[in-house]
mmCIF file of C-alpha atoms in Angstrom:
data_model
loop_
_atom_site.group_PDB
_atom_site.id
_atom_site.type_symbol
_atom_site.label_atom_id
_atom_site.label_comp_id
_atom_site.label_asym_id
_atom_site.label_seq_id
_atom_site.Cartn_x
_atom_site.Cartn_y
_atom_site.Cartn_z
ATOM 1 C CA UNK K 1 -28.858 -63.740 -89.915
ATOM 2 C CA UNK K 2 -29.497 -61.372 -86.622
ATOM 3 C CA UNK K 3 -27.263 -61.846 -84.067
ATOM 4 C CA UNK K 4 -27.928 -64.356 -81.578
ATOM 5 C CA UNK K 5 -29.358 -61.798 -78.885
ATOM 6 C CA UNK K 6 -31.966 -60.795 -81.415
ATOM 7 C CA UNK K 7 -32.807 -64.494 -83.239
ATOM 8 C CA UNK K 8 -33.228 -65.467 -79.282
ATOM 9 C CA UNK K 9 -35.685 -62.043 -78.838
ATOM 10 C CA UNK K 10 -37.787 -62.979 -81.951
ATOM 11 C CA UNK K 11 -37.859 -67.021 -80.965
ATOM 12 C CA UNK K 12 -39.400 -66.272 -77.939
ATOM 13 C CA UNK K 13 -41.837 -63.748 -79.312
ATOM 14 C CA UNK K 14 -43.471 -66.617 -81.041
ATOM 15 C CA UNK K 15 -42.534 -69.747 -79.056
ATOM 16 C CA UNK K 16 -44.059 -68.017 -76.147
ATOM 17 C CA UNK K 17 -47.191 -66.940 -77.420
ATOM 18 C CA UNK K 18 -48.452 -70.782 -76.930
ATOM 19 C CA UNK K 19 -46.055 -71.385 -73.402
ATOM 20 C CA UNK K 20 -49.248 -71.741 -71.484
ATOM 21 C CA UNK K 21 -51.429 -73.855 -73.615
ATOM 22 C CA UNK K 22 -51.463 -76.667 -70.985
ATOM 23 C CA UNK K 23 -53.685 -79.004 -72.444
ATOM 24 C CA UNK K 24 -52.010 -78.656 -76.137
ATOM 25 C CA UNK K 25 -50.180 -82.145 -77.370
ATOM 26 C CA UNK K 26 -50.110 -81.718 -81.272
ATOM 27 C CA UNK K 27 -48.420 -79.678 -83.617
ATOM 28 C CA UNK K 28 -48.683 -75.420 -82.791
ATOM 29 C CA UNK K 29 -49.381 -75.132 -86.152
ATOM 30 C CA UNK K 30 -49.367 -70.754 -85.810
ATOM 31 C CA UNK K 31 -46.280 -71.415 -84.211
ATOM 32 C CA UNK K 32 -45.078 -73.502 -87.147
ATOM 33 C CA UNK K 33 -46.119 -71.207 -89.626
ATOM 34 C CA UNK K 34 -44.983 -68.182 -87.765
ATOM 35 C CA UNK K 35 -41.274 -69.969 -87.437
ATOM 36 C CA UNK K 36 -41.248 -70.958 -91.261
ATOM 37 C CA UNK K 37 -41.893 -67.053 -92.388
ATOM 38 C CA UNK K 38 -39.042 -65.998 -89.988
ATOM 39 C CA UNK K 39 -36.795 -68.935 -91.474
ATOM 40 C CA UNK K 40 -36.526 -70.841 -88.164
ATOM 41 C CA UNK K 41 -37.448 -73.674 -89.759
ATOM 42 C CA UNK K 42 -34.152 -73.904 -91.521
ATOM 43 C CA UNK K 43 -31.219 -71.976 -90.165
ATOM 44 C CA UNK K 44 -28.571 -74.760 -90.766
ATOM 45 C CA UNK K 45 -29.410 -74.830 -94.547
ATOM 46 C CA UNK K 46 -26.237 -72.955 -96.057
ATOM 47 C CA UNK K 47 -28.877 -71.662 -98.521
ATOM 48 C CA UNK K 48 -30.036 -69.306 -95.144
ATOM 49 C CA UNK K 49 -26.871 -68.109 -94.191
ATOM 50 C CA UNK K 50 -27.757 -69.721 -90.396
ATOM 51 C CA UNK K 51 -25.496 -71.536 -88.744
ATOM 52 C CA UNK K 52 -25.318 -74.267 -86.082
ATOM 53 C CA UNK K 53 -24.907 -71.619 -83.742
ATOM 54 C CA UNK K 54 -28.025 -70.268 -84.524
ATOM 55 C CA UNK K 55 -29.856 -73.216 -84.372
ATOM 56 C CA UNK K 56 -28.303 -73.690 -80.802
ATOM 57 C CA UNK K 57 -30.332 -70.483 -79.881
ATOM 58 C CA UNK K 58 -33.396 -71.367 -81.355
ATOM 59 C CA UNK K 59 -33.518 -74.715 -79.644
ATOM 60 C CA UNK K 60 -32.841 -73.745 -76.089
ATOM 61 C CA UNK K 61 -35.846 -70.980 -76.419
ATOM 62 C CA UNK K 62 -37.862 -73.761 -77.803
ATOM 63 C CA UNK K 63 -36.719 -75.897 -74.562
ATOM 64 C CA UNK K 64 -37.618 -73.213 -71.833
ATOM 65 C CA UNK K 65 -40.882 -72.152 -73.789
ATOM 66 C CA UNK K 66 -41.842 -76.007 -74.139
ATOM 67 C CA UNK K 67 -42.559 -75.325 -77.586
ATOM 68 C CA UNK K 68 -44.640 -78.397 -79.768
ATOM 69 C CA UNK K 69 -42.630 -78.345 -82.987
ATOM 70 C CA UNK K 70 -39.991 -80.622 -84.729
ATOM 71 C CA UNK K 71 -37.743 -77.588 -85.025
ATOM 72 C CA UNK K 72 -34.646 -79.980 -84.708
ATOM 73 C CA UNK K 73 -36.462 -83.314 -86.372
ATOM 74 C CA UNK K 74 -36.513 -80.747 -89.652
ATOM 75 C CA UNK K 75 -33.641 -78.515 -89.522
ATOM 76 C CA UNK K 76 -30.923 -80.411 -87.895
ATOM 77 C CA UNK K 77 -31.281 -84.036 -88.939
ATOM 78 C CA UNK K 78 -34.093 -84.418 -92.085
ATOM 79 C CA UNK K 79 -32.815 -81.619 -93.939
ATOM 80 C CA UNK K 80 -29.359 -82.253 -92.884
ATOM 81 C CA UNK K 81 -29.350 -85.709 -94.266
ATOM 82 C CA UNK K 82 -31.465 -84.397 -97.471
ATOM 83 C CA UNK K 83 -29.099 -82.132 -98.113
ATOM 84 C CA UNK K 84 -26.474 -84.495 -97.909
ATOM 85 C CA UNK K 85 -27.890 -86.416 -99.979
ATOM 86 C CA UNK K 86 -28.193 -84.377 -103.182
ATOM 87 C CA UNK K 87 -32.216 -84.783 -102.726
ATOM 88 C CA UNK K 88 -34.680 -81.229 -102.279
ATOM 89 C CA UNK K 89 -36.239 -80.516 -98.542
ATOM 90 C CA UNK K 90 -39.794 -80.697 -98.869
ATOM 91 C CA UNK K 91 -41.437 -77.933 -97.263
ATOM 92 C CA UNK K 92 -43.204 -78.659 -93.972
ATOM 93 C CA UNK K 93 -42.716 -80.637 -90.892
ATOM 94 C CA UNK K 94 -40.241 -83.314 -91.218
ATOM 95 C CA UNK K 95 -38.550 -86.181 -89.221
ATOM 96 C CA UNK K 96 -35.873 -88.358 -89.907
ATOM 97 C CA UNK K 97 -36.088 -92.033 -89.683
ATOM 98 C CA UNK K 98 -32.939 -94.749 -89.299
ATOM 99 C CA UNK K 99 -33.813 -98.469 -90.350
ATOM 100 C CA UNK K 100 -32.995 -101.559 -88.776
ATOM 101 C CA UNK K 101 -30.974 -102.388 -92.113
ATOM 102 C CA UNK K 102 -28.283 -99.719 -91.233
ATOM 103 C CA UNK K 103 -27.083 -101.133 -88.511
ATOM 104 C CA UNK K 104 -24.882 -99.504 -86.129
ATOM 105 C CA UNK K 105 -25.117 -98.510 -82.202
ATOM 106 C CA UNK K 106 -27.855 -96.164 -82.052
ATOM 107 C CA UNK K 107 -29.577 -95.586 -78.777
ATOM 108 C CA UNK K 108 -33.033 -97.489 -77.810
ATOM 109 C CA UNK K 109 -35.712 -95.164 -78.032
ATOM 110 C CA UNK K 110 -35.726 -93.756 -81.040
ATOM 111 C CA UNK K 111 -37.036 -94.156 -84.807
ATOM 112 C CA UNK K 112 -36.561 -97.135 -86.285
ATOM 113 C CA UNK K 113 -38.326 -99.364 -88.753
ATOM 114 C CA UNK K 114 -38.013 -101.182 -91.825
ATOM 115 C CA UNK K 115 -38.769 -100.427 -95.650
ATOM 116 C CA UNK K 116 -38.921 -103.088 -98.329
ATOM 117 C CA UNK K 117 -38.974 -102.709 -102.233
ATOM 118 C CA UNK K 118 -36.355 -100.910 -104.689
ATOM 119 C CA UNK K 119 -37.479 -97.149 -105.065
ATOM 120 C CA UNK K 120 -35.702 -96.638 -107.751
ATOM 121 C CA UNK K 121 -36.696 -95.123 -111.148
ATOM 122 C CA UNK K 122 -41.184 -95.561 -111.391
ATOM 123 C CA UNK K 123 -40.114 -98.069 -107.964
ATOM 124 C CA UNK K 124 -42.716 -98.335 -104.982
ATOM 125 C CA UNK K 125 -41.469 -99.308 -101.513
ATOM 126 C CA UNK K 126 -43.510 -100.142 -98.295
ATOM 127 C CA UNK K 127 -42.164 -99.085 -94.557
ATOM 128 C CA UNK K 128 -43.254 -99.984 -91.141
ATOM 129 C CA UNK K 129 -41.802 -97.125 -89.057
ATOM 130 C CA UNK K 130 -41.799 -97.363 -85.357
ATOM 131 C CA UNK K 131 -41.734 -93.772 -82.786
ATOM 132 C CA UNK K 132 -41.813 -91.462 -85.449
ATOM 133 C CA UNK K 133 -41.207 -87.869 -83.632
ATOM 134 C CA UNK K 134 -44.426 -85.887 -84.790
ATOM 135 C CA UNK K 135 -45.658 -88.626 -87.022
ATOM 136 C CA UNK K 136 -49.169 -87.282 -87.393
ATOM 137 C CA UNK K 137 -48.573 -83.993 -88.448
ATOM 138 C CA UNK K 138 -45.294 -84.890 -90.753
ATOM 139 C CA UNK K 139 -45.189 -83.666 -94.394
ATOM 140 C CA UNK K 140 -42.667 -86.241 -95.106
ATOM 141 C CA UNK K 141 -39.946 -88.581 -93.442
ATOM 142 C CA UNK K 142 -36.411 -88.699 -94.639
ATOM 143 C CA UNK K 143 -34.946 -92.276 -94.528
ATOM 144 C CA UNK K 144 -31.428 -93.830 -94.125
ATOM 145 C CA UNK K 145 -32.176 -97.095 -94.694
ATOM 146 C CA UNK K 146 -28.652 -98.847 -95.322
ATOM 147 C CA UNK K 147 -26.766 -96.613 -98.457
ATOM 148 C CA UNK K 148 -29.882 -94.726 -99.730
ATOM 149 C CA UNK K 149 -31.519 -91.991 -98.792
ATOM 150 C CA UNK K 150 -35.917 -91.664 -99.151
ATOM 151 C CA UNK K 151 -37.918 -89.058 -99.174
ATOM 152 C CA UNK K 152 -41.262 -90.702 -98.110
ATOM 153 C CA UNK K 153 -44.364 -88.242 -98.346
ATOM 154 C CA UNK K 154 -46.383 -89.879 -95.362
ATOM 155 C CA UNK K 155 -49.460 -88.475 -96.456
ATOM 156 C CA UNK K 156 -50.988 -92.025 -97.746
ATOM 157 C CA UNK K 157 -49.339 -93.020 -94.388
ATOM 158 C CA UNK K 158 -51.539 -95.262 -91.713
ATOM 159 C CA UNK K 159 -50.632 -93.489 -88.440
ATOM 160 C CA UNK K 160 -50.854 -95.881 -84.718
ATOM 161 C CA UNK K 161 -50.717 -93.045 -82.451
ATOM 162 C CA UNK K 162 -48.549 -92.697 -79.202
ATOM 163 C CA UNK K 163 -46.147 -89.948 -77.625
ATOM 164 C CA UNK K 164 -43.968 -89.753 -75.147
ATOM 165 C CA UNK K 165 -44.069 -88.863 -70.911
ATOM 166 C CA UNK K 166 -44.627 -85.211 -72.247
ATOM 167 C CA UNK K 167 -47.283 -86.426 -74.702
ATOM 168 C CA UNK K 168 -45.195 -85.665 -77.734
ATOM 169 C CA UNK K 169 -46.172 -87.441 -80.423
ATOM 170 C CA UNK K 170 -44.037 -90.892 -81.172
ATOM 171 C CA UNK K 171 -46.067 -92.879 -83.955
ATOM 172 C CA UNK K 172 -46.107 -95.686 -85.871
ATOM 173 C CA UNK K 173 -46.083 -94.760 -89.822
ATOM 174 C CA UNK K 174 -47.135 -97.857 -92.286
ATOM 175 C CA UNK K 175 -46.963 -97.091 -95.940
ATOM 176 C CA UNK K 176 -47.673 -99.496 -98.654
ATOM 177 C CA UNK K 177 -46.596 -99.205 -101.493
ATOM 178 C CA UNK K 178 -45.671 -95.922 -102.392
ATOM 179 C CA UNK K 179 -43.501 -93.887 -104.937
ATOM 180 C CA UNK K 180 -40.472 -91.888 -103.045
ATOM 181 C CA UNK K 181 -40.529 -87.782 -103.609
ATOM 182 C CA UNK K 182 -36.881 -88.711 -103.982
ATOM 183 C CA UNK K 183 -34.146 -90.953 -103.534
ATOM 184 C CA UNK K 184 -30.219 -90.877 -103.187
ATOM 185 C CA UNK K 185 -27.114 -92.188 -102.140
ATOM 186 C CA UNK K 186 -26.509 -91.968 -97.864
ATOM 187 C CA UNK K 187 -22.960 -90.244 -97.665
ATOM 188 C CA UNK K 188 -20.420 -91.831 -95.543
ATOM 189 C CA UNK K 189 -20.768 -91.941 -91.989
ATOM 190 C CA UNK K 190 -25.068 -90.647 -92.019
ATOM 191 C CA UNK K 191 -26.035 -93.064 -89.316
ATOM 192 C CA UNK K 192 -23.002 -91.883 -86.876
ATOM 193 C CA UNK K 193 -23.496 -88.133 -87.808
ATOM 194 C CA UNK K 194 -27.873 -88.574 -87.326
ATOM 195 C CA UNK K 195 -26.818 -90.153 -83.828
ATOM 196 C CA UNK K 196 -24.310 -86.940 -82.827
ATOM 197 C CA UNK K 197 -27.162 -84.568 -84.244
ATOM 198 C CA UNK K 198 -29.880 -85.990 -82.361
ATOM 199 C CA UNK K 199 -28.084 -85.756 -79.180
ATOM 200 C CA UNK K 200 -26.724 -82.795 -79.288
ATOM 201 C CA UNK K 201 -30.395 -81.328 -80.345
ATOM 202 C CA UNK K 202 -31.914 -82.826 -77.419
ATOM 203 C CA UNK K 203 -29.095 -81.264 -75.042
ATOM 204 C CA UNK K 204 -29.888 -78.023 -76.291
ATOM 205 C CA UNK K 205 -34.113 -78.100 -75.709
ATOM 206 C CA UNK K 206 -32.720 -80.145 -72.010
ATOM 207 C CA UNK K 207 -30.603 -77.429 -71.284
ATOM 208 C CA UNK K 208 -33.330 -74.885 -72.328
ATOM 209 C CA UNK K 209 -36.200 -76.543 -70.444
ATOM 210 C CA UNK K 210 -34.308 -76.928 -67.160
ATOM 211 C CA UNK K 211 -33.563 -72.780 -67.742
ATOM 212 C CA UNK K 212 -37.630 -72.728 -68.392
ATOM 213 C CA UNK K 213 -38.216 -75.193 -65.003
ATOM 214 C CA UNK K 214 -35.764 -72.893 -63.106
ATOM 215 C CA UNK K 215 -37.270 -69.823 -64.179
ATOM 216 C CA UNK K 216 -40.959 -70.895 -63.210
ATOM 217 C CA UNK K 217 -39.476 -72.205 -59.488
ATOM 218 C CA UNK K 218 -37.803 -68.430 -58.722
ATOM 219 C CA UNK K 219 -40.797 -66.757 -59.845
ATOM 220 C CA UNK K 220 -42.680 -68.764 -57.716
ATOM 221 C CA UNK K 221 -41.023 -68.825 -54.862
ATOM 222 C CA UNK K 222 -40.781 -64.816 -54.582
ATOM 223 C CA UNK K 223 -44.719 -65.579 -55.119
ATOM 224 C CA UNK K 224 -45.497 -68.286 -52.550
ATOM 225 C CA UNK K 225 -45.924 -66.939 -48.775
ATOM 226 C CA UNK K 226 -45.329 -69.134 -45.635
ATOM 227 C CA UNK K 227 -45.147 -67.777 -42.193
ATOM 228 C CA UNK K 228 -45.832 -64.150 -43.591
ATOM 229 C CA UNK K 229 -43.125 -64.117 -46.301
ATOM 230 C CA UNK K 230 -42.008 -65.297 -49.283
ATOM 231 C CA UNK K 231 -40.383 -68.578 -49.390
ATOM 232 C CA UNK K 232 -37.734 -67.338 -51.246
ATOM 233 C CA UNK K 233 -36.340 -65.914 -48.487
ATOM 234 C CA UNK K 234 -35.675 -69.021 -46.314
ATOM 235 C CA UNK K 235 -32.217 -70.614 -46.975
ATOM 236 C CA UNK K 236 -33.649 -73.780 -47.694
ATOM 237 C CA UNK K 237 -35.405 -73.168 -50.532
ATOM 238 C CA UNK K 238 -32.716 -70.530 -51.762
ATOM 239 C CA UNK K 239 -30.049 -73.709 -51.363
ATOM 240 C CA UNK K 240 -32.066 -75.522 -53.307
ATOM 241 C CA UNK K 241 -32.276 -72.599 -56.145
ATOM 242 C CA UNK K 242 -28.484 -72.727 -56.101
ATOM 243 C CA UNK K 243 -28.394 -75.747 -56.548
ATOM 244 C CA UNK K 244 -30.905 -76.027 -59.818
ATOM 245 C CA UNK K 245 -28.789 -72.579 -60.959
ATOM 246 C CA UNK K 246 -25.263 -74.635 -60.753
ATOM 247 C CA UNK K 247 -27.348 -78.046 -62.835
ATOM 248 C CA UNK K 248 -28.705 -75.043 -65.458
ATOM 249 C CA UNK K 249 -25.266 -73.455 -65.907
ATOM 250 C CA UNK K 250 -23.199 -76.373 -66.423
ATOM 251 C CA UNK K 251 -26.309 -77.750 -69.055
ATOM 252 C CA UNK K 252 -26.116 -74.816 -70.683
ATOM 253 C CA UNK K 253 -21.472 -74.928 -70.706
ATOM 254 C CA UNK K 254 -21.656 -78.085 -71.693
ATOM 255 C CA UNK K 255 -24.267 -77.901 -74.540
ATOM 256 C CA UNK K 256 -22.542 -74.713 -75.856
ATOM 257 C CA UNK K 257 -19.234 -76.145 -76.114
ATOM 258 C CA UNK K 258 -20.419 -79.238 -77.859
ATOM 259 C CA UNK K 259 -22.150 -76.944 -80.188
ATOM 260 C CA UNK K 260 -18.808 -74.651 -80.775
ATOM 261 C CA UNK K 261 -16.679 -78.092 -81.234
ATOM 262 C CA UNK K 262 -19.167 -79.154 -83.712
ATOM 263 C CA UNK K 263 -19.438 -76.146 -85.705
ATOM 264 C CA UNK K 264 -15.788 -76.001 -85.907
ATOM 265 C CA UNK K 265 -14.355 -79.414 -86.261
ATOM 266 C CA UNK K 266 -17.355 -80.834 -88.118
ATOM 267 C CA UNK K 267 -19.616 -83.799 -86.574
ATOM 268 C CA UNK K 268 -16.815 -86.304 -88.283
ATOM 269 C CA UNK K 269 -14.302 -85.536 -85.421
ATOM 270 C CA UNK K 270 -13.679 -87.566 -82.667
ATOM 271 C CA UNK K 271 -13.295 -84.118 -80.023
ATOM 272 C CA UNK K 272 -17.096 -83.575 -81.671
ATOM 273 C CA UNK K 273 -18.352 -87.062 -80.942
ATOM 274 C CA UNK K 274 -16.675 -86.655 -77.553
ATOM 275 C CA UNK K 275 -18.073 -83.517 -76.862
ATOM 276 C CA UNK K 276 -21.823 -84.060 -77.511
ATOM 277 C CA UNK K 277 -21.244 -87.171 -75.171
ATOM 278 C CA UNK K 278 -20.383 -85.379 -72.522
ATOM 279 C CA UNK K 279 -22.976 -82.504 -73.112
ATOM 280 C CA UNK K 280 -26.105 -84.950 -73.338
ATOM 281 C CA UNK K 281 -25.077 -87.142 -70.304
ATOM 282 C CA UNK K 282 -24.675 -84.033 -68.167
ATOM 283 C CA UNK K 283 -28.195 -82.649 -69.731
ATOM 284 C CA UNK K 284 -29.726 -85.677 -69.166
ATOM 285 C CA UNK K 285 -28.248 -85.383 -65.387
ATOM 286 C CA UNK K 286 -29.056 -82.181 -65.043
ATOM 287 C CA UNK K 287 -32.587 -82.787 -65.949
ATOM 288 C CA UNK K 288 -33.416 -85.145 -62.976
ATOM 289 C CA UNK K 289 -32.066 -82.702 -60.625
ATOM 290 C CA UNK K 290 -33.640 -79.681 -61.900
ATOM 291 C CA UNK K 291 -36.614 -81.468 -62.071
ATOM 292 C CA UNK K 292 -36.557 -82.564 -58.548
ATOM 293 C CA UNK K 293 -36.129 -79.270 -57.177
ATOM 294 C CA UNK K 294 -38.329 -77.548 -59.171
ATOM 295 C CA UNK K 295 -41.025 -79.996 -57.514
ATOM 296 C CA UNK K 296 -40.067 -79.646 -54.336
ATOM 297 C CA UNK K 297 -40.233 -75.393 -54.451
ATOM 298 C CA UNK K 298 -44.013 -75.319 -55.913
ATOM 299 C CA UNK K 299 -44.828 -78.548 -53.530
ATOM 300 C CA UNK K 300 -47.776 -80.641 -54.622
ATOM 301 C CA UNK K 301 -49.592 -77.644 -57.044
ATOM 302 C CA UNK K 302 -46.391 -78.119 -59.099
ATOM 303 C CA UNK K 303 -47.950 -81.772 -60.218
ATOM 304 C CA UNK K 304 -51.190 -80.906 -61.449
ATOM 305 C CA UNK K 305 -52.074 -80.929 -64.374
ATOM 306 C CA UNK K 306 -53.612 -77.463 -64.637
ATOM 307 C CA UNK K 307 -50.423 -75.908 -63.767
ATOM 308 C CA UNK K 308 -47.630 -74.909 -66.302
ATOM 309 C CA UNK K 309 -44.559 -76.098 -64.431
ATOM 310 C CA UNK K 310 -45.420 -79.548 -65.966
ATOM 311 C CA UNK K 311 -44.842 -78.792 -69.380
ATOM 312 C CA UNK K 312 -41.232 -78.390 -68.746
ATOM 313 C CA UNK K 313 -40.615 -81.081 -66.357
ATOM 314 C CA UNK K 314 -42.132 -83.559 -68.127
ATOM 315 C CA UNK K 315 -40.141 -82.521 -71.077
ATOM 316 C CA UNK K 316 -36.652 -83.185 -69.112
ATOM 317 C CA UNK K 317 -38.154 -86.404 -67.885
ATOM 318 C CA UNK K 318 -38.392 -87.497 -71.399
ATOM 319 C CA UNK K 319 -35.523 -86.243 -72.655
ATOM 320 C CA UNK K 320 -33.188 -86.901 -70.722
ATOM 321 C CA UNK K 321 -33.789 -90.638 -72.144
ATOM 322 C CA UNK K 322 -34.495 -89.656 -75.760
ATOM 323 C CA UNK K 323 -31.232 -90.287 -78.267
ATOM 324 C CA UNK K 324 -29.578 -91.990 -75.476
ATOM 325 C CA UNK K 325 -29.976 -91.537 -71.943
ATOM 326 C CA UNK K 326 -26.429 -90.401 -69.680
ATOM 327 C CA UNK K 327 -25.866 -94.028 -69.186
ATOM 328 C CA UNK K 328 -25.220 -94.514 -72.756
ATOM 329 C CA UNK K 329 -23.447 -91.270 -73.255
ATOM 330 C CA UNK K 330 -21.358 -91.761 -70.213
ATOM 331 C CA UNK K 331 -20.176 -95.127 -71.808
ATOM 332 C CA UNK K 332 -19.184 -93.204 -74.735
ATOM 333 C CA UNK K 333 -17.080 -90.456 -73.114
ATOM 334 C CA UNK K 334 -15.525 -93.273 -71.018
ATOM 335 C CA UNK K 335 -14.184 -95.126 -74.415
ATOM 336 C CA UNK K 336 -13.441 -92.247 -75.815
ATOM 337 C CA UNK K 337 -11.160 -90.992 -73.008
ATOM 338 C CA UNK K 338 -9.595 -95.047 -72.863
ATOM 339 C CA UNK K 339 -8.729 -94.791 -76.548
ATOM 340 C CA UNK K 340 -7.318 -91.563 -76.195
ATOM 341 C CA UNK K 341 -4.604 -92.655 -73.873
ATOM 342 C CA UNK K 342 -2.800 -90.834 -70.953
ATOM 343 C CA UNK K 343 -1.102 -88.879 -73.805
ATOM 344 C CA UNK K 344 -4.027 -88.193 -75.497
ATOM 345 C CA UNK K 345 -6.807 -87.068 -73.184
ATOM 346 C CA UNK K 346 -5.758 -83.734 -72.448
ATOM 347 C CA UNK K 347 -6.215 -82.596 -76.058
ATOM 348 C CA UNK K 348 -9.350 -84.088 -76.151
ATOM 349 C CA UNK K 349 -10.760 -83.050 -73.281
ATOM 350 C CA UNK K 350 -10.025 -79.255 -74.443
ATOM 351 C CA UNK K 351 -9.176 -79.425 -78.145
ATOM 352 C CA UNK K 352 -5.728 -78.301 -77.677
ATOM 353 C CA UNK K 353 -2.627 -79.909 -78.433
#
């Protein structure tokens, strides 16, 4: 795999090339197919030789470049749980769906749904799934539904349409009666592990699209003239740079170190479950103030619809409440840090002893 300088050079080569397309909603389907030929599609398969790392990159250039692909619905969670699963990743767009019948504390907002009959050997099943990330352009959703694992090819698949504040799509699938591609047994801890991959996915494209948002707000402001200069140059507006530059930096720290815990420690450990916690509530804060300022330094163009700024701020607007918002994170980190004791915080706060 190319180092991380380069995979980040050759994501943004293609994410890029459809960066302005301000009136696109669905699937970038040259985009898609330019990102499966490179292998971006799959860089945490150990088949690849990626690594989580990798995908980290990938992500945060998808972020900034508002990219329309489930880079992270396939790679990070539907092939992860596939994989884990003993069962083949089907080729094409994928998204991975958590039932009502496994239970646990997942965070409102996302997938969800039911799916009734056996599956098993010749088996059918039918499945009402709700907010389906990229429903309508899915070649197949990958299902935890209690201790089993489905493959569902959602071709067949009646699709209610709706999307989210950056008109992503978020739809309804309703299959009846159809055969699984495959089925298999849900290892131990799938529903926790989907939860910690989600979030820490979403902190990554948060952290990249408040880069993107603060990016678009310099550039403008060393554009935008007001009393026969720049607005860039008044100390207002550079305060309020600063201050979107300090809510991008510590997005981007604490993203990056969830990442590194993850990759080393394995999604299983508490110092990972801790540190994705922290790094999506602080993305999700970040996103409300980098939004805000970016708003305020383009003034009322920055709303339109015509202009580009919105396909990033929109973005950290939904996000930031996708796979739990900070108040559910922030919950989290706060348990985490009671349970770990007086004794015990320190070494989870930097994985040290």
């Amino acid at each position: 795999m190319a180092r991380n300088s380069d995979l980040a050079d050759l994501a943004a080569s293609i994410l890029g090339a459809g960066s302005d397309d301000r009136d696109g909603t669905g699937l970038d389907t040259a985009a898609w197919k330019a990102c499966a030929g490179a292998g971006l599609t799959s860089l945490t398969d150990p088949d690849t030789g990626g690594t989580l790392d990798d995908a980290a990159v990938l992500l945060e250039v998808a972020g900034a470049d508002a990219a329309r692909l489930p880079l992270a619905e396939t790679d990070l969670l539907a092939g992860w749980l596939a994989r884990a699963a003993g069962l083949a990743v089907p080729d094409g767009p994928l998204a991975a769906v958590v039932t009502d019948a496994t239970g646990g504390d997942r965070p409102a907002g996302t997938a969800g749904g039911t799916v009734t009959g056996s599956g098993g050997p010749a088996g059918t099943v039918s499945a009402a799934l709700t907010r389906v990330p990229w429903g309508r352009s899915l070649a197949a959703v990958v299902v935890l539904d209690g201790d089993r694992v489905l493959v569902l090819d959602t071709g067949a698949a009646a699709v209610t349409e709706g999307a989210n504040l950056a008109e992503e799509p978020r739809d309804g699938l309703t299959l009846d009666g159809v055969t699984p591609l495959a089925t298999g047994s849900a290892p131990a801890g799938a529903a926790a592990e989907l939860t910690l991959r989600a979030a820490l996915a979403r902190s990554l494209l948060l952290a990249g699209a408040a880069r993107g948002a603060l990016a678009r707000s310099v550039a403008y402001a060393g554009e935008r003239t007001q009393f026969g200069r720049p607005i860039g140059r008044f100390q207002a507006v550079q305060q309020m740079l600063a201050e979107a530059g300090a809510e991008v930096a510590a997005a981007s720290a604490a993203s990056a170190a969830a990442t590194s815990t993850a990759r080393r420690a394995g999604f299983a450990a508490p110092e990972t479950a801790f540190a994705v916690a922290a790094a999506k509530a602080r993305c999700s804060e970040a996103a409300t103030a980098v939004a805000r300022i970016a708003h305020q330094v383009h003034g009322a163009i920055g709303f339109t619809r015509e202009h580009a700024l919105r396909l990033v701020t929109t973005r950290l607007w939904a996000w930031r409440d996708e796979d739990g918002d900070e108040a559910f994170w922030n919950d989290r980190v706060g348990a985490a840090a009671l349970d770990a004791g007086a004794d015990g915080l320190w070494p989870l706060v930097t994985g040290r002893p």
